[in-house]
Tab-separated table of N, CA and C and ligand atoms in Angstrom:
chain	number	residue	atom	x	y	z
A	1	MET	N	145.114	124.633	109.848
A	1	MET	CA	144.354	123.387	109.864
A	1	MET	C	143.869	123.106	108.429
A	2	ASN	N	144.111	121.911	107.945
A	2	ASN	CA	143.635	121.597	106.597
A	2	ASN	C	142.211	121.022	106.656
A	3	THR	N	141.608	120.851	105.501
A	3	THR	CA	140.192	120.419	105.467
A	3	THR	C	140.021	118.985	105.949
A	4	LEU	N	141.031	118.143	105.763
A	4	LEU	CA	140.884	116.745	106.186
A	4	LEU	C	140.773	116.626	107.701
A	5	SER	N	141.532	117.456	108.401
A	5	SER	CA	141.506	117.345	109.860
A	5	SER	C	140.183	117.834	110.440
A	6	ARG	N	139.419	118.617	109.680
A	6	ARG	CA	138.122	119.097	110.174
A	6	ARG	C	136.991	118.106	109.912
A	7	THR	N	137.219	117.144	109.022
A	7	THR	CA	136.181	116.166	108.704
A	7	THR	C	136.106	115.129	109.809
A	8	LYS	N	134.914	114.973	110.340
A	8	LYS	CA	134.720	114.014	111.423
A	8	LYS	C	134.677	112.597	110.843
A	9	ALA	N	135.382	111.686	111.452
A	9	ALA	CA	135.372	110.287	111.016
A	9	ALA	C	133.990	109.714	111.281
A	10	PRO	N	133.461	108.878	110.361
A	10	PRO	CA	132.134	108.308	110.582
A	10	PRO	C	132.129	107.394	111.802
A	11	ASP	N	131.061	107.484	112.548
A	11	ASP	CA	130.883	106.631	113.716
A	11	ASP	C	130.628	105.195	113.244
A	12	VAL	N	131.201	104.219	113.912
A	12	VAL	CA	131.021	102.815	113.530
A	12	VAL	C	129.538	102.434	113.581
A	13	GLY	N	128.835	102.972	114.560
A	13	GLY	CA	127.403	102.687	114.672
A	13	GLY	C	126.632	103.220	113.482
A	14	ASP	N	127.016	104.411	112.973
A	14	ASP	CA	126.357	104.975	111.795
A	14	ASP	C	126.605	104.104	110.569
A	15	VAL	N	127.845	103.649	110.413
A	15	VAL	CA	128.194	102.797	109.264
A	15	VAL	C	127.394	101.503	109.334
A	16	ARG	N	127.308	100.936	110.529
A	16	ARG	CA	126.556	99.675	110.696
A	16	ARG	C	125.074	99.896	110.349
A	17	ALA	N	124.509	101.011	110.804
A	17	ALA	CA	123.092	101.292	110.531
A	17	ALA	C	122.852	101.432	109.034
A	18	VAL	N	123.763	102.099	108.346
A	18	VAL	CA	123.617	102.256	106.893
A	18	VAL	C	123.708	100.895	106.208
A	19	CYS	N	124.663	100.070	106.630
A	19	CYS	CA	124.818	98.736	106.033
A	19	CYS	C	123.569	97.886	106.272
A	20	GLU	N	123.017	97.967	107.487
A	20	GLU	CA	121.814	97.184	107.786
A	20	GLU	C	120.621	97.679	106.967
A	21	GLN	N	120.519	98.991	106.792
A	21	GLN	CA	119.433	99.550	105.985
A	21	GLN	C	119.563	99.101	104.526
A	22	GLU	N	120.795	99.116	104.011
A	22	GLU	CA	121.006	98.674	102.629
A	22	GLU	C	120.692	97.191	102.475
A	23	ALA	N	121.027	96.392	103.470
A	23	ALA	CA	120.721	94.960	103.421
A	23	ALA	C	119.214	94.734	103.414
A	24	ARG	N	118.473	95.517	104.218
A	24	ARG	CA	117.004	95.384	104.235
A	24	ARG	C	116.419	95.770	102.876
A	25	MET	N	116.964	96.837	102.288
A	25	MET	CA	116.479	97.265	100.970
A	25	MET	C	116.742	96.189	99.924
A	26	ALA	N	117.930	95.567	99.986
A	26	ALA	CA	118.258	94.499	99.030
A	26	ALA	C	117.297	93.330	99.198
A	27	ASP	N	116.961	92.997	100.456
A	27	ASP	CA	116.006	91.907	100.702
A	27	ASP	C	114.633	92.254	100.132
A	28	GLU	N	114.201	93.508	100.319
A	28	GLU	CA	112.897	93.926	99.808
A	28	GLU	C	112.870	93.898	98.286
A	29	ILE	N	113.965	94.316	97.654
A	29	ILE	CA	114.046	94.292	96.184
A	29	ILE	C	113.999	92.849	95.690
A	30	GLU	N	114.734	91.966	96.347
A	30	GLU	CA	114.740	90.556	95.941
A	30	GLU	C	113.353	89.942	96.107
A	31	ALA	N	112.675	90.279	97.204
A	31	ALA	CA	111.319	89.754	97.424
A	31	ALA	C	110.371	90.256	96.343
A	32	ALA	N	110.509	91.525	95.965
A	32	ALA	CA	109.647	92.092	94.927
A	32	ALA	C	109.923	91.418	93.581
A	33	GLN	N	111.183	91.135	93.282
A	33	GLN	CA	111.528	90.466	92.024
A	33	GLN	C	110.974	89.042	92.009
A	34	THR	N	111.066	88.358	93.125
A	34	THR	CA	110.542	86.995	93.217
A	34	THR	C	109.035	86.993	93.019
A	35	GLU	N	108.339	87.934	93.663
A	35	GLU	CA	106.885	88.027	93.518
A	35	GLU	C	106.501	88.357	92.083
A	36	SER	N	107.247	89.255	91.459
A	36	SER	CA	106.977	89.639	90.076
A	36	SER	C	107.152	88.442	89.140
A	37	ALA	N	108.218	87.677	89.338
A	37	ALA	CA	108.454	86.497	88.498
A	37	ALA	C	107.351	85.463	88.701
A	38	PHE	N	106.909	85.310	89.955
A	38	PHE	CA	105.823	84.367	90.257
A	38	PHE	C	104.531	84.781	89.548
A	39	LEU	N	104.196	86.066	89.638
A	39	LEU	CA	102.965	86.551	89.019
A	39	LEU	C	103.014	86.408	87.502
A	40	LEU	N	104.185	86.669	86.898
A	40	LEU	CA	104.325	86.508	85.453
A	40	LEU	C	104.142	85.044	85.059
A	41	ALA	N	104.785	84.136	85.803
A	41	ALA	CA	104.662	82.706	85.503
A	41	ALA	C	103.212	82.251	85.653
A	42	LEU	N	102.527	82.749	86.675
A	42	LEU	CA	101.118	82.389	86.897
A	42	LEU	C	100.251	82.885	85.748
A	43	ARG	N	100.501	84.113	85.311
A	43	ARG	CA	99.707	84.687	84.221
A	43	ARG	C	99.932	83.919	82.919
A	44	LEU	N	101.194	83.536	82.653
A	44	LEU	CA	101.479	82.764	81.446
A	44	LEU	C	100.817	81.390	81.508
A	45	LYS	N	100.790	80.792	82.695
A	45	LYS	CA	100.229	79.457	82.842
A	45	LYS	C	98.700	79.484	82.709
A	46	THR	N	98.069	80.579	83.133
A	46	THR	CA	96.611	80.632	83.128
A	46	THR	C	96.036	81.381	81.927
A	47	ARG	N	96.894	81.799	80.994
A	47	ARG	CA	96.375	82.512	79.819
A	47	ARG	C	95.550	81.556	78.948
A	48	PRO	N	94.623	82.110	78.222
A	48	PRO	CA	93.793	81.250	77.373
A	48	PRO	C	94.640	80.536	76.319
A	49	GLN	N	94.359	79.268	76.134
A	49	GLN	CA	95.032	78.480	75.104
A	49	GLN	C	94.037	78.268	73.968
A	50	TYR	N	94.422	78.615	72.760
A	50	TYR	CA	93.520	78.488	71.615
A	50	TYR	C	93.892	77.261	70.807
A	51	ARG	N	92.891	76.435	70.516
A	51	ARG	CA	93.090	75.237	69.693
A	51	ARG	C	91.829	75.018	68.862
A	52	GLY	N	92.008	74.346	67.761
A	52	GLY	CA	90.859	73.926	66.969
A	52	GLY	C	90.389	74.976	65.983
A	53	GLN	N	89.121	74.831	65.615
A	53	GLN	CA	88.504	75.666	64.589
A	53	GLN	C	88.079	77.014	65.181
A	54	SER	N	88.515	78.092	64.545
A	54	SER	CA	88.096	79.427	64.988
A	54	SER	C	86.641	79.671	64.592
A	55	ALA	N	85.954	80.418	65.424
A	55	ALA	CA	84.582	80.796	65.107
A	55	ALA	C	84.600	81.895	64.049
A	56	VAL	N	83.534	81.971	63.267
A	56	VAL	CA	83.391	83.037	62.278
A	56	VAL	C	82.868	84.305	62.960
A	57	CYS	N	81.947	84.106	63.917
A	57	CYS	CA	81.377	85.223	64.668
A	57	CYS	C	81.629	85.022	66.163
A	58	CYS	N	81.754	86.121	66.879
A	58	CYS	CA	81.966	86.076	68.323
A	58	CYS	C	80.784	85.376	68.982
A	59	ARG	N	81.073	84.406	69.835
A	59	ARG	CA	79.984	83.661	70.492
A	59	ARG	C	79.273	84.491	71.549
A	60	GLU	N	79.868	85.628	71.942
A	60	GLU	CA	79.244	86.476	72.955
A	60	GLU	C	78.360	87.556	72.326
A	61	CYS	N	78.942	88.315	71.383
A	61	CYS	CA	78.205	89.469	70.847
A	61	CYS	C	77.762	89.275	69.396
A	62	GLY	N	78.293	88.243	68.730
A	62	GLY	CA	77.872	87.963	67.369
A	62	GLY	C	78.597	88.736	66.287
A	63	ASP	N	79.509	89.626	66.666
A	63	ASP	CA	80.281	90.364	65.650
A	63	ASP	C	81.159	89.392	64.863
A	64	VAL	N	81.381	89.730	63.588
A	64	VAL	CA	82.255	88.907	62.754
A	64	VAL	C	83.692	89.045	63.257
A	65	LEU	N	84.375	87.903	63.426
A	65	LEU	CA	85.775	87.922	63.850
A	65	LEU	C	86.655	88.180	62.633
A	66	PRO	N	87.562	89.141	62.700
A	66	PRO	CA	88.447	89.427	61.568
A	66	PRO	C	89.294	88.193	61.223
A	67	ASP	N	89.541	88.007	59.906
A	67	ASP	CA	90.338	86.860	59.467
A	67	ASP	C	91.694	86.829	60.148
A	68	ALA	N	92.306	88.001	60.319
A	68	ALA	CA	93.636	88.048	60.941
A	68	ALA	C	93.578	87.476	62.364
A	69	ARG	N	92.511	87.798	63.101
A	69	ARG	CA	92.372	87.260	64.471
A	69	ARG	C	92.153	85.755	64.431
A	70	ARG	N	91.345	85.302	63.495
A	70	ARG	CA	91.059	83.860	63.389
A	70	ARG	C	92.312	83.077	63.020
A	71	ARG	N	93.155	83.674	62.169
A	71	ARG	CA	94.395	82.984	61.775
A	71	ARG	C	95.432	83.037	62.899
A	72	ALA	N	95.506	84.166	63.588
A	72	ALA	CA	96.521	84.339	64.635
A	72	ALA	C	96.230	83.483	65.864
A	73	LEU	N	94.944	83.252	66.129
A	73	LEU	CA	94.553	82.511	67.333
A	73	LEU	C	93.632	81.360	66.935
A	74	PRO	N	94.207	80.268	66.428
A	74	PRO	CA	93.361	79.143	66.016
A	74	PRO	C	92.466	78.681	67.164
A	75	GLY	N	91.182	78.587	66.882
A	75	GLY	CA	90.229	78.155	67.906
A	75	GLY	C	89.591	79.307	68.656
A	76	VAL	N	89.959	80.529	68.298
A	76	VAL	CA	89.394	81.683	69.005
A	76	VAL	C	87.878	81.716	68.819
A	77	GLN	N	87.180	82.088	69.881
A	77	GLN	CA	85.714	82.073	69.852
A	77	GLN	C	85.101	83.455	70.084
A	78	CYS	N	85.897	84.396	70.603
A	78	CYS	CA	85.335	85.705	70.955
A	78	CYS	C	86.153	86.837	70.348
A	79	CYS	N	85.514	87.980	70.177
A	79	CYS	CA	86.200	89.165	69.667
A	79	CYS	C	87.107	89.746	70.764
A	80	VAL	N	87.900	90.715	70.384
A	80	VAL	CA	88.848	91.326	71.317
A	80	VAL	C	88.110	91.935	72.509
A	81	ALA	N	87.031	92.661	72.239
A	81	ALA	CA	86.319	93.363	73.309
A	81	ALA	C	85.725	92.361	74.306
A	82	CYS	N	85.107	91.295	73.818
A	82	CYS	CA	84.499	90.315	74.725
A	82	CYS	C	85.589	89.558	75.503
A	83	THR	N	86.703	89.247	74.827
A	83	THR	CA	87.802	88.572	75.530
A	83	THR	C	88.342	89.466	76.630
A	84	ALA	N	88.521	90.745	76.335
A	84	ALA	CA	89.027	91.668	77.349
A	84	ALA	C	88.046	91.781	78.502
A	85	SER	N	86.765	91.787	78.197
A	85	SER	CA	85.746	91.852	79.235
A	85	SER	C	85.825	90.628	80.154
A	86	HIS	N	86.040	89.447	79.562
A	86	HIS	CA	86.170	88.221	80.357
A	86	HIS	C	87.387	88.291	81.240
A	87	GLU	N	88.511	88.782	80.692
A	87	GLU	CA	89.755	88.809	81.452
A	87	GLU	C	89.666	89.790	82.623
A	88	GLN	N	88.877	90.851	82.470
A	88	GLN	CA	88.738	91.804	83.578
A	88	GLN	C	87.922	91.222	84.707
A	89	THR	N	87.004	90.327	84.393
A	89	THR	CA	86.152	89.768	85.442
A	89	THR	C	86.786	88.569	86.101
A	90	ARG	N	87.897	88.054	85.573
A	90	ARG	CA	88.564	86.914	86.196
A	90	ARG	C	89.323	87.332	87.422
B	1	ZN	ZN1	82.300	89.871	71.064
């Protein structure tokens, strides 16, 4: 008897169950990707928009804003720490 004749052929029901499980996994992955894209788009849309004259000092804590921050974010009003604090409470 050779090794091929000892191998049991897969049951059609087993193959169908595996295919259905893989289809469910693909649906779950697609749903997760869609949700991830939605959350990214929402975050980009709701991020702070900086315009106008940058403040010299943070309006929250009064620390001097570094020139690099003022140039990079025109209209910025708060330091990094205060901005991060605001974003955590949103
Ligand atoms: Zn501050």
